[in-house]
Amino acid sequence: MINVDAAPFAFTFDPAATALVVIDMQRDFIEPGGFGETLGNDISHMQRAIAPTARLLALFRANGWPVIHTRETHAADLSDCPPAKRERGSPALRIGDTGPMGRILIRGAPGAEIISECAPVTGEIVIDKPGKGAFYATDLSAVLQGLGVRSLVFAGVTTEVCVQTTMREANDRGYECLLIEEATESYFPEFKAATLEMIRAQGGIVGWTTPLATFEQSVKRQPEQA
């Protein structure tokens, strides 16, 4: 077992029953010309999560622990994108429209792909999800059960939407969830801060949070903790 100094209290996990879930580190959300920018957002906030997420991926890969990536994507005919989602707000471009990186959030389009710095490697699982939560209309539950996972470490974007939604879904299914603070971001820093507080409120009602360096040091000490 590995013990991590986390908030609101220590997070303990079994490396043999733990997976990293990296949420939606896609070009459409992070790079110039993508969907996030068409909504009028400052994408520089999102880019702060790239290097920490890459470090977290490297740590899991070095230890041979499972990694799962998610992509928020839709079918080319938008049959899995309800009007209630597509027609919200007044962006310059909507889901399915053609932008600088192809059709926005459509499976197979360049913009829907995961950024190169955090791209999956051979053997890592990629879940395409049509909703904000990664359990909705996907086989994520079956994947986790097949891996024998009981604890999940989270990274990705955005903190208050797809990351938090998936953590809440996981919590309802009995998983212990830890969010790495620097490896997640929002277009709105105040939303990220509020979400971190919500996750660890009331004795960790959704889960735990911890800085990346703290998690790294805890993993480094694992032989002493075994």
GROMACS .gro file of C-alpha atoms in nm:
model
  226
    1MET     CA    1   0.000   0.000   0.000
    2ILE     CA    2   0.109   0.357  -0.071
    3ASN     CA    3   0.012   0.645   0.157
    4VAL     CA    4  -0.021   0.993   0.009
    5ASP     CA    5  -0.039   1.315   0.211
    6ALA     CA    6  -0.361   1.448   0.060
    7ALA     CA    7  -0.658   1.665   0.153
    8PRO     CA    8  -0.877   1.628   0.349
    9PHE     CA    9  -0.668   1.340   0.491
   10ALA     CA   10  -0.425   1.071   0.376
   11PHE     CA   11  -0.512   0.878   0.060
   12THR     CA   12  -0.403   0.514   0.069
   13PHE     CA   13  -0.399   0.301  -0.244
   14ASP     CA   14  -0.290  -0.040  -0.362
   15PRO     CA   15  -0.076   0.003  -0.676
   16ALA     CA   16  -0.202  -0.333  -0.805
   17ALA     CA   17  -0.560  -0.202  -0.800
   18THR     CA   18  -0.512   0.156  -0.919
   19ALA     CA   19  -0.540   0.324  -1.259
   20LEU     CA   20  -0.473   0.673  -1.391
   21VAL     CA   21  -0.763   0.835  -1.576
   22VAL     CA   22  -0.664   1.129  -1.799
   23ILE     CA   23  -0.970   1.325  -1.903
   24ASP     CA   24  -1.003   1.493  -2.242
   25MET     CA   25  -0.653   1.632  -2.301
   26GLN     CA   26  -0.761   1.708  -2.656
   27ARG     CA   27  -0.646   1.962  -2.911
   28ASP     CA   28  -0.997   2.106  -2.938
   29PHE     CA   29  -0.987   2.207  -2.572
   30ILE     CA   30  -0.624   2.308  -2.535
   31GLU     CA   31  -0.479   2.436  -2.863
   32PRO     CA   32  -0.545   2.762  -3.054
   33GLY     CA   33  -0.833   2.732  -3.300
   34GLY     CA   34  -1.006   2.456  -3.106
   35PHE     CA   35  -1.353   2.442  -2.961
   36GLY     CA   36  -1.246   2.592  -2.629
   37GLU     CA   37  -1.118   2.903  -2.800
   38THR     CA   38  -1.429   2.935  -3.020
   39LEU     CA   39  -1.627   2.963  -2.697
   40GLY     CA   40  -1.426   3.275  -2.615
   41ASN     CA   41  -1.205   3.113  -2.351
   42ASP     CA   42  -0.843   3.189  -2.264
   43ILE     CA   43  -0.672   2.860  -2.349
   44SER     CA   44  -0.348   2.960  -2.176
   45HIS     CA   45  -0.504   2.845  -1.849
   46MET     CA   46  -0.550   2.494  -1.989
   47GLN     CA   47  -0.196   2.469  -2.112
   48ARG     CA   48  -0.065   2.481  -1.755
   49ALA     CA   49  -0.190   2.124  -1.710
   50ILE     CA   50   0.015   1.980  -1.996
   51ALA     CA   51   0.355   1.935  -1.831
   52PRO     CA   52   0.219   1.803  -1.497
   53THR     CA   53  -0.005   1.554  -1.678
   54ALA     CA   54   0.288   1.436  -1.888
   55ARG     CA   55   0.491   1.385  -1.567
   56LEU     CA   56   0.208   1.187  -1.411
   57LEU     CA   57   0.179   0.970  -1.721
   58ALA     CA   58   0.552   0.903  -1.712
   59LEU     CA   59   0.528   0.798  -1.347
   60PHE     CA   60   0.248   0.548  -1.412
   61ARG     CA   61   0.423   0.411  -1.719
   62ALA     CA   62   0.751   0.367  -1.533
   63ASN     CA   63   0.570   0.160  -1.270
   64GLY     CA   64   0.367  -0.040  -1.521
   65TRP     CA   65   0.035   0.081  -1.377
   66PRO     CA   66  -0.267   0.105  -1.607
   67VAL     CA   67  -0.355   0.428  -1.786
   68ILE     CA   68  -0.691   0.520  -1.935
   69HIS     CA   69  -0.744   0.823  -2.159
   70THR     CA   70  -1.081   0.974  -2.245
   71ARG     CA   71  -1.185   1.187  -2.541
   72GLU     CA   72  -1.509   1.380  -2.562
   73THR     CA   73  -1.618   1.300  -2.917
   74HIS     CA   74  -1.929   1.247  -3.125
   75ALA     CA   75  -2.038   1.046  -3.426
   76ALA     CA   76  -2.007   1.218  -3.763
   77ASP     CA   77  -2.386   1.233  -3.797
   78LEU     CA   78  -2.420   1.384  -3.445
   79SER     CA   79  -2.665   1.110  -3.351
   80ASP     CA   80  -2.511   1.101  -3.002
   81CYS     CA   81  -2.504   1.480  -2.956
   82PRO     CA   82  -2.845   1.605  -2.840
   83PRO     CA   83  -2.959   1.957  -2.934
   84ALA     CA   84  -2.952   2.046  -2.563
   85LYS     CA   85  -2.574   2.010  -2.582
   86ARG     CA   86  -2.496   2.135  -2.933
   87GLU     CA   87  -2.715   2.444  -2.933
   88ARG     CA   88  -2.608   2.585  -2.596
   89GLY     CA   89  -2.474   2.941  -2.595
   90SER     CA   90  -2.348   3.136  -2.896
   91PRO     CA   91  -1.999   3.009  -2.986
   92ALA     CA   92  -1.827   3.103  -3.312
   93LEU     CA   93  -1.845   2.733  -3.406
   94ARG     CA   94  -2.054   2.449  -3.269
   95ILE     CA   95  -1.987   2.078  -3.223
   96GLY     CA   96  -1.975   1.923  -3.569
   97ASP     CA   97  -1.889   2.248  -3.749
   98THR     CA   98  -1.565   2.266  -3.945
   99GLY     CA   99  -1.284   2.459  -3.779
  100PRO     CA  100  -0.907   2.493  -3.827
  101MET     CA  101  -0.856   2.134  -3.701
  102GLY     CA  102  -1.144   1.969  -3.882
  103ARG     CA  103  -1.494   1.908  -3.753
  104ILE     CA  104  -1.517   2.005  -3.388
  105LEU     CA  105  -1.528   1.712  -3.141
  106ILE     CA  106  -1.602   1.458  -3.414
  107ARG     CA  107  -1.433   1.118  -3.382
  108GLY     CA  108  -1.136   1.096  -3.613
  109ALA     CA  109  -1.100   1.471  -3.666
  110PRO     CA  110  -0.754   1.613  -3.587
  111GLY     CA  111  -0.889   1.846  -3.320
  112ALA     CA  112  -1.054   1.562  -3.132
  113GLU     CA  113  -0.722   1.386  -3.083
  114ILE     CA  114  -0.521   1.396  -2.761
  115ILE     CA  115  -0.234   1.646  -2.762
  116SER     CA  116   0.104   1.499  -2.851
  117GLU     CA  117   0.256   1.565  -2.509
  118CYS     CA  118  -0.003   1.340  -2.343
  119ALA     CA  119  -0.080   1.102  -2.628
  120PRO     CA  120  -0.155   0.736  -2.546
  121VAL     CA  121   0.117   0.478  -2.597
  122THR     CA  122   0.074   0.119  -2.703
  123GLY     CA  123  -0.138  -0.077  -2.458
  124GLU     CA  124  -0.313   0.221  -2.302
  125ILE     CA  125  -0.691   0.234  -2.320
  126VAL     CA  126  -0.877   0.518  -2.492
  127ILE     CA  127  -1.245   0.575  -2.413
  128ASP     CA  128  -1.451   0.792  -2.649
  129LYS     CA  129  -1.734   0.949  -2.454
  130PRO     CA  130  -2.031   1.149  -2.587
  131GLY     CA  131  -2.106   1.310  -2.252
  132LYS     CA  132  -1.923   1.500  -1.984
  133GLY     CA  133  -1.889   1.201  -1.753
  134ALA     CA  134  -1.673   0.912  -1.872
  135PHE     CA  135  -1.914   0.642  -1.752
  136TYR     CA  136  -2.212   0.762  -1.959
  137ALA     CA  137  -2.265   0.556  -2.279
  138THR     CA  138  -1.917   0.398  -2.259
  139ASP     CA  139  -1.765   0.069  -2.147
  140LEU     CA  140  -1.551   0.231  -1.876
  141SER     CA  141  -1.720   0.036  -1.595
  142ALA     CA  142  -1.643  -0.294  -1.765
  143VAL     CA  143  -1.284  -0.186  -1.835
  144LEU     CA  144  -1.221  -0.098  -1.471
  145GLN     CA  145  -1.381  -0.418  -1.348
  146GLY     CA  146  -1.165  -0.615  -1.587
  147LEU     CA  147  -0.853  -0.449  -1.451
  148GLY     CA  148  -0.956  -0.515  -1.091
  149VAL     CA  149  -0.928  -0.146  -1.011
  150ARG     CA  150  -1.053   0.001  -0.684
  151SER     CA  151  -0.873   0.338  -0.679
  152LEU     CA  152  -0.849   0.603  -0.950
  153VAL     CA  153  -0.601   0.887  -0.989
  154PHE     CA  154  -0.733   1.170  -1.206
  155ALA     CA  155  -0.587   1.434  -1.436
  156GLY     CA  156  -0.727   1.633  -1.726
  157VAL     CA  157  -0.969   1.905  -1.825
  158THR     CA  158  -1.180   2.081  -1.741
  159THR     CA  159  -1.170   2.054  -1.365
  160GLU     CA  160  -1.526   2.164  -1.297
  161VAL     CA  161  -1.696   1.986  -1.587
  162CYS     CA  162  -1.566   1.657  -1.729
  163VAL     CA  163  -1.315   1.583  -1.452
  164GLN     CA  164  -1.550   1.651  -1.163
  165THR     CA  165  -1.844   1.478  -1.336
  166THR     CA  166  -1.639   1.162  -1.389
  167MET     CA  167  -1.508   1.168  -1.032
  168ARG     CA  168  -1.861   1.195  -0.898
  169GLU     CA  169  -1.973   0.908  -1.121
  170ALA     CA  170  -1.678   0.700  -1.000
  171ASN     CA  171  -1.749   0.783  -0.637
  172ASP     CA  172  -2.109   0.664  -0.679
  173ARG     CA  173  -1.971   0.335  -0.813
  174GLY     CA  174  -1.749   0.283  -0.509
  175TYR     CA  175  -1.411   0.396  -0.641
  176GLU     CA  176  -1.168   0.593  -0.425
  177CYS     CA  177  -1.064   0.899  -0.627
  178LEU     CA  178  -0.758   1.124  -0.606
  179LEU     CA  179  -0.718   1.435  -0.821
  180ILE     CA  180  -0.367   1.567  -0.888
  181GLU     CA  181  -0.397   1.941  -0.845
  182GLU     CA  182  -0.153   2.072  -1.107
  183ALA     CA  183  -0.257   1.810  -1.363
  184THR     CA  184  -0.602   1.959  -1.408
  185GLU     CA  185  -0.716   2.299  -1.529
  186SER     CA  186  -1.014   2.516  -1.614
  187TYR     CA  187  -1.058   2.815  -1.843
  188PHE     CA  188  -1.162   2.989  -1.521
  189PRO     CA  189  -0.909   2.965  -1.235
  190GLU     CA  190  -1.179   3.042  -0.979
  191PHE     CA  191  -1.383   2.745  -1.103
  192LYS     CA  192  -1.086   2.513  -1.056
  193ALA     CA  193  -1.027   2.640  -0.704
  194ALA     CA  194  -1.393   2.599  -0.613
  195THR     CA  195  -1.404   2.247  -0.756
  196LEU     CA  196  -1.101   2.136  -0.557
  197GLU     CA  197  -1.275   2.260  -0.245
  198MET     CA  198  -1.599   2.079  -0.336
  199ILE     CA  199  -1.423   1.750  -0.405
  200ARG     CA  200  -1.252   1.736  -0.066
  201ALA     CA  201  -1.530   1.901   0.137
  202GLN     CA  202  -1.721   1.719   0.411
  203GLY     CA  203  -1.451   1.462   0.470
  204GLY     CA  204  -1.380   1.396   0.103
  205ILE     CA  205  -1.738   1.369  -0.018
  206VAL     CA  206  -1.618   1.313  -0.376
  207GLY     CA  207  -1.253   1.230  -0.319
  208TRP     CA  208  -0.909   1.364  -0.239
  209THR     CA  209  -0.668   1.614  -0.393
  210THR     CA  210  -0.291   1.641  -0.366
  211PRO     CA  211  -0.002   1.827  -0.533
  212LEU     CA  212   0.190   1.636  -0.800
  213ALA     CA  213   0.521   1.653  -0.611
  214THR     CA  214   0.360   1.500  -0.303
  215PHE     CA  215   0.222   1.213  -0.508
  216GLU     CA  216   0.558   1.158  -0.677
  217GLN     CA  217   0.743   1.146  -0.345
  218SER     CA  218   0.490   0.901  -0.203
  219VAL     CA  219   0.538   0.667  -0.499
  220LYS     CA  220   0.917   0.702  -0.472
  221ARG     CA  221   0.897   0.584  -0.109
  222GLN     CA  222   0.682   0.281  -0.194
  223PRO     CA  223   0.947   0.013  -0.111
  224GLU     CA  224   0.964   0.156   0.242
  225GLN     CA  225   0.583   0.145   0.271
  226ALA     CA  226   0.542  -0.210   0.136
   0.00000   0.00000   0.00000
